């Protein structure tokens, strides 16, 4: 009985579909009119490459959108580089249409996420081609551009490539004039580049700009600016400039900041700047010991590490040593820390504090 | 096959009937209605060998037209004639009028004004051509029903399980992959950060150690240099002291020796002596010279006198005897001086006497060629006078030296 009832229900509520000669009113589900059709298998990329070089604007745009989707796969990236997509993309960078440029930079950005892409960028001189777009009026374009540079800079050869192509002065110059997101990207690019070679940046007056950025409202920008300062104060010239421009008091002030990243990077910058004698005395004058001691109790490893190192630097000076001799207990506690590096740093600090001439 | 040329190409003629209003937009694909040739009046049907030419169905035949008109006239005339013959009601009496009266059951209003009611009739407005309706062909199939009881065809749950497994599995796998990728990237990033920290820390450590070493080195250098300077100074000082002592000692007896040598060389003079030498003695000599000059002059005069006398005597003798007076001249040459000096007296003619301003000794020496006696006597007192100044070895020496020279000149 129940079964018959069920049958009845199923029959009445089932729609009867008849055969239609017409395909449904709806378009097939996979068509995206904004994208070019991706050919099957190994023909996908050559076809897209050809479409990239076509004269028609719409074809180019559609091909770029399809390429964006494909480039997430590293195998496709490798193949694209192999068949020479990069040359067509380089040519498209100078295109007059905005969407084309934005999409091209996006494709390059996605390609830069893979190592294959990065190394091929270095071979094909993409850095130079991209540098023409630094003054592009559209921020999306510039944002992607700086993303590419940031990814590229994480590779040591990439960083060197960026330095060799003379981009550092223009990047430093752009720093105060861009929007905040792009500023973060630029700072992220500059940090590894300056770790390689900081002379050009020092020559283009990077330190005053960075000093400005240290006082910004955005915590990310502050921490990244402090990171760049850490890198820039590795060579001696950098340390001198840092001291010259009175950055050290600001760094000491940043030690009391809320964000652990900011604290860590500020301590790192202080650590590098306090290597020279003048730097040490400037830091001592700016009363750096108190905040650094407070940072030693921070939960973040990087903060503790950098604070320990900075205190080690300051302990080289006799005044610093005198003040820190009372705090040796804190360092003993740090010696039992989890992190190997922190332990070692604490040992070195104790050794320096207890050194007798 | 010859190609045809047409004045008008054969074409299918469209039907002129328009069923719908012409839409403003030209409809593209409206099918052109072609008239069916079978029902076209223009197409000639039937046998063509007995055609009526010239007459189209639209156009009226002129003969026919005339006949029709005549027929019409005739009919009209006939009708008029018949009208005349028709019986009619008589005319009304004077003062009366015939009125039509309705006698039916229902009265009808009669008015000479015809009730006019406007009625309109309009064909339906031209509609837009509706879209082509779906062509749904008439059902030609037969409906056949089959009853499928539940569970007969397939068990949905069972069947769907592998498919679902595949679907869900693939999705989860893909998402797992993506999550793992992200995790890997995050791990890489974290390890990169940690590495960067370590690198920074190590770098700072290296720099600190370098700095420390440099400072220590500098300090050492400075101390060494200080020490070296001290030692150097000490050396110098000791050397200076030694040199000073030695110099003092060396020069201690320098002073007396200097004084003695100076004294020896006559730089220290007794002023009185000098005065005597400078003042007194020249004056003395001058006086002596003068005295000697006087005596010389006297002698010369005497000599001249004697000479004159002798010459006169000689001349007188010569005149007398004329014998050369050689003995007298020899006697003149013989006399020698008493002194042992190696003086050679030259015979000097008294006429060549010259008053020389040298020491009077020279003239004095010349004089004895003529007069031997007095010079020797006179020399002695001069010599004695010279012995007055004692210790004047130099003067003595000078006199001695000048004597031979003066004498040698003679």
XYZ file of C-alpha atoms in Angstrom, chain A:
357
model
C 0.000 0.000 0.000
C 2.701 2.326 0.922
C 4.544 1.291 -2.130
C 1.658 2.151 -4.382
C 1.299 5.467 -2.686
C 4.906 6.153 -3.278
C 4.576 5.241 -6.903
C 1.667 7.548 -7.316
C 3.545 10.405 -5.756
C 6.639 9.775 -7.779
C 4.667 9.662 -10.955
C 2.708 12.830 -10.383
C 5.604 14.855 -9.273
C 7.972 13.639 -11.877
C 8.244 15.880 -14.816
C 7.933 14.225 -18.100
C 10.498 15.456 -20.452
C 10.004 14.916 -24.077
C 12.635 14.945 -26.691
C 13.404 18.369 -27.982
C 14.927 19.132 -31.277
C 16.225 22.321 -29.824
C 19.124 22.440 -27.495
C 18.222 24.153 -24.282
C 17.738 27.843 -23.990
C 20.678 28.076 -21.645
C 24.158 28.212 -22.924
C 26.422 25.312 -22.156
C 27.841 25.700 -18.668
C 31.528 25.975 -19.492
C 31.470 28.900 -21.796
C 32.907 32.061 -20.358
C 32.565 34.740 -22.969
C 35.363 36.730 -21.439
C 37.885 33.987 -21.956
C 39.366 32.485 -25.019
C 38.704 28.849 -25.507
C 41.454 26.709 -24.167
C 42.405 24.078 -26.645
C 42.826 20.559 -25.522
C 46.051 19.192 -24.116
C 49.294 20.315 -25.556
C 47.711 22.668 -28.047
C 46.482 24.982 -25.353
C 49.540 27.124 -24.928
C 50.706 27.465 -28.524
C 47.227 28.561 -29.520
C 47.098 31.074 -26.706
C 50.532 32.324 -27.653
C 49.381 32.924 -31.194
C 46.294 34.686 -29.982
C 48.415 36.913 -27.794
C 50.152 38.217 -30.863
C 46.988 38.846 -32.815
C 45.969 42.282 -33.943
C 42.476 42.170 -32.548
C 42.149 43.653 -29.086
C 39.405 41.344 -27.907
C 41.315 38.244 -28.906
C 44.292 39.425 -26.938
C 42.231 40.187 -23.900
C 40.483 36.858 -23.978
C 43.740 35.021 -24.448
C 45.228 36.844 -21.467
C 42.340 35.877 -19.230
C 42.673 32.254 -20.260
C 46.398 32.425 -19.617
C 45.787 33.766 -16.125
C 43.835 30.652 -15.305
C 46.382 28.319 -16.756
C 49.444 29.783 -15.134
C 48.598 28.433 -11.729
C 49.976 25.113 -12.857
C 53.771 25.038 -12.800
C 53.963 22.656 -15.737
C 52.102 25.123 -17.883
C 54.441 27.842 -16.711
C 57.416 25.839 -17.839
C 55.808 25.133 -21.179
C 54.829 28.738 -21.644
C 58.377 29.876 -21.073
C 59.598 27.215 -23.419
C 57.453 28.249 -26.371
C 58.284 31.882 -25.893
C 55.172 33.307 -24.305
C 57.362 35.704 -22.430
C 58.321 37.596 -25.539
C 54.696 38.130 -26.500
C 53.915 39.150 -22.934
C 56.794 41.605 -22.972
C 55.417 43.124 -26.159
C 51.967 43.342 -24.585
C 53.331 45.260 -21.649
C 53.646 48.267 -23.897
C 50.108 47.929 -25.176
C 47.904 50.967 -25.091
C 44.854 49.227 -23.694
C 44.594 49.245 -19.911
C 42.977 45.869 -19.455
C 45.663 44.228 -21.510
C 48.371 45.731 -19.360
C 46.665 44.875 -16.112
C 46.075 41.305 -17.197
C 49.609 40.913 -18.484
C 51.053 42.035 -15.196
C 48.686 39.671 -13.431
C 49.883 36.778 -15.549
C 53.476 37.701 -14.801
C 52.600 37.909 -11.123
C 51.187 34.418 -11.118
C 54.191 33.158 -13.035
C 56.481 34.742 -10.500
C 55.029 32.551 -7.820
C 56.870 29.635 -9.330
C 60.598 29.291 -9.347
C 60.646 28.410 -13.032
C 58.902 31.639 -13.730
C 61.318 33.629 -11.647
C 64.422 32.228 -13.249
C 62.966 32.743 -16.692
C 62.175 36.350 -15.809
C 65.791 36.896 -15.042
C 66.833 35.397 -18.341
C 64.392 37.344 -20.448
C 64.997 40.749 -18.934
C 61.458 41.143 -17.725
C 62.644 43.494 -15.018
C 63.598 46.111 -17.542
C 60.399 45.723 -19.498
C 58.322 46.007 -16.352
C 60.149 49.101 -15.232
C 58.477 51.059 -17.999
C 55.199 50.555 -16.222
C 56.326 52.052 -12.954
C 54.516 55.248 -13.824
C 51.382 53.622 -15.098
C 48.270 55.575 -14.130
C 46.304 52.498 -13.068
C 47.033 51.225 -9.597
C 46.074 47.637 -10.363
C 48.806 47.510 -12.938
C 51.370 48.954 -10.584
C 50.289 46.663 -7.772
C 50.838 43.587 -9.877
C 54.113 44.995 -11.039
C 55.338 45.408 -7.512
C 54.101 41.944 -6.619
C 56.309 40.589 -9.372
C 59.270 42.507 -8.056
C 58.620 41.336 -4.531
C 58.521 37.704 -5.572
C 61.587 38.180 -7.683
C 63.492 39.803 -4.865
C 63.114 36.780 -2.671
C 65.571 34.998 -4.910
C 69.162 36.137 -4.380
C 69.793 36.276 -8.111
C 66.558 38.123 -8.499
C 67.606 40.669 -5.935
C 70.891 41.099 -7.693
C 69.096 41.433 -11.017
C 66.944 44.192 -9.633
C 69.981 45.969 -8.260
C 71.888 45.577 -11.510
C 69.109 47.057 -13.560
C 69.344 50.207 -11.498
C 65.820 50.094 -10.198
C 66.607 50.824 -6.590
C 66.763 54.615 -6.911
C 63.406 54.697 -8.715
C 61.847 52.351 -6.175
C 63.131 54.444 -3.306
C 61.889 57.581 -5.011
C 58.475 56.064 -5.522
C 58.152 55.098 -1.899
C 56.556 58.240 -0.528
C 54.392 58.790 -3.574
C 52.480 55.546 -3.803
C 49.451 54.207 -2.034
C 49.788 52.204 1.132
C 49.430 48.708 -0.306
C 51.944 49.402 -2.962
C 54.240 50.954 -0.383
C 54.155 47.711 1.568
C 55.092 45.793 -1.562
C 57.915 48.172 -2.364
C 59.265 47.866 1.167
C 59.070 44.101 0.904
C 61.006 44.263 -2.335
C 63.620 46.584 -0.971
C 64.438 44.533 2.122
C 66.035 41.520 0.396
C 67.586 43.694 -2.306
C 69.303 45.818 0.277
C 70.551 42.751 2.025
C 72.480 42.024 -1.137
C 73.815 45.450 -1.843
C 72.786 48.626 -0.123
C 75.095 51.179 -1.697
C 72.707 52.394 -4.368
C 69.899 52.848 -1.926
C 72.140 54.801 0.405
C 73.187 57.009 -2.450
C 69.572 57.765 -3.323
C 68.740 59.035 0.147
C 66.643 56.133 1.251
C 67.192 56.729 4.938
C 65.109 59.931 5.229
C 62.201 58.261 3.431
C 62.405 55.251 5.667
C 62.506 57.497 8.676
C 59.223 59.004 7.508
C 57.704 55.607 7.055
C 58.652 54.609 10.556
C 56.185 57.161 11.807
C 53.336 55.934 9.629
C 50.041 54.783 11.069
C 49.967 51.446 9.391
C 51.672 48.807 11.529
C 52.650 46.763 8.515
C 54.403 49.694 6.958
C 56.222 50.422 10.188
C 57.442 46.880 10.559
C 58.487 46.616 6.947
C 60.244 49.961 7.045
C 62.137 48.811 10.118
C 63.082 45.643 8.273
C 64.447 47.655 5.388
C 66.372 49.782 7.842
C 67.872 46.640 9.315
C 69.093 45.646 5.908
C 70.310 49.091 5.007
C 72.391 49.446 8.145
C 74.480 46.396 7.419
C 77.274 48.240 5.570
C 79.234 50.857 7.427
C 77.976 53.709 5.281
C 74.444 52.724 6.189
C 75.205 52.829 9.874
C 76.697 56.263 9.539
C 73.718 57.553 7.628
C 71.313 56.066 10.124
C 73.077 57.850 12.904
C 73.314 61.030 10.909
C 69.606 61.241 10.243
C 68.661 60.693 13.875
C 66.773 57.530 13.181
C 67.908 55.866 16.374
C 65.614 57.772 18.742
C 62.640 56.859 16.534
C 63.689 53.221 16.593
C 63.888 53.326 20.371
C 60.417 54.793 20.423
C 59.175 51.998 18.171
C 60.471 49.451 20.639
C 57.485 50.341 22.767
C 55.064 49.678 19.928
C 52.209 47.213 20.259
C 52.926 45.033 17.283
C 55.531 42.329 17.844
C 56.687 42.558 14.241
C 57.397 46.235 14.630
C 59.247 45.617 17.876
C 61.295 42.829 16.376
C 62.326 44.761 13.310
C 63.075 47.899 15.297
C 65.296 45.880 17.610
C 66.985 44.391 14.585
C 67.661 47.795 13.099
C 69.061 48.983 16.410
C 71.223 45.912 16.609
C 72.816 46.704 13.301
C 73.127 50.403 13.895
C 74.717 50.007 17.304
C 77.766 48.179 16.026
C 79.738 51.371 15.550
C 80.844 53.254 18.620
C 78.886 56.361 17.723
C 75.818 54.284 17.147
C 76.227 52.675 20.530
C 76.486 55.960 22.301
C 73.581 57.433 20.391
C 71.450 54.484 21.397
C 72.540 54.756 24.981
C 71.737 58.436 24.947
C 68.303 57.655 23.595
C 67.805 55.355 26.553
C 67.432 52.163 24.602
C 68.272 49.728 27.352
C 64.986 49.887 29.242
C 62.660 49.012 26.352
C 65.048 46.339 25.145
C 65.034 44.714 28.535
C 61.263 44.664 28.474
C 61.301 43.059 25.061
C 63.347 40.181 26.376
C 60.201 38.783 27.936
C 58.216 38.861 24.728
C 56.631 35.617 23.519
C 57.778 36.083 19.948
C 61.155 34.505 19.233
C 62.289 37.087 16.779
C 61.704 39.879 19.261
C 63.708 38.156 21.967
C 66.510 37.347 19.584
C 66.896 40.814 18.216
C 66.553 42.401 21.635
C 69.291 40.123 23.003
C 71.572 40.997 20.163
C 70.915 44.702 20.504
C 71.690 44.530 24.198
C 74.894 42.665 23.385
C 75.947 45.532 21.164
C 75.186 48.050 23.829
C 77.042 46.025 26.400
C 80.253 46.557 24.520
C 80.276 50.105 25.718
C 81.399 50.552 29.315
C 78.261 52.445 30.399
C 76.058 49.814 28.902
C 78.038 47.068 30.530
C 77.681 48.697 33.899
C 73.941 48.942 33.597
C 73.507 45.463 32.254
C 75.585 43.797 34.882
C 72.597 43.973 37.148
C 70.441 42.245 34.532
C 72.534 39.171 33.965
C 69.819 37.114 35.612
C 67.436 37.772 32.717
C 69.982 36.527 30.286
C 70.515 33.389 32.301
C 66.805 32.715 31.944
C 67.067 33.192 28.226
C 69.804 30.634 28.090
C 67.204 27.993 28.768
C 65.039 29.130 25.891
C 63.647 26.729 23.302
C 65.284 28.256 20.348
C 68.921 27.431 19.707
C 69.713 30.818 18.308
C 68.270 32.587 21.335
C 70.301 30.425 23.641
C 73.485 31.158 21.788
C 72.742 34.842 21.698
C 72.113 34.832 25.443
C 75.446 33.122 26.081
C 77.293 35.617 23.970
C 75.516 38.444 25.751
C 76.539 37.135 29.154
C 80.102 36.749 27.967
C 80.215 40.303 26.744
C 78.658 41.733 29.872
C 81.055 39.951 32.153
C 84.158 40.743 30.160
C 86.906 42.488 32.069
C 89.482 44.486 30.131
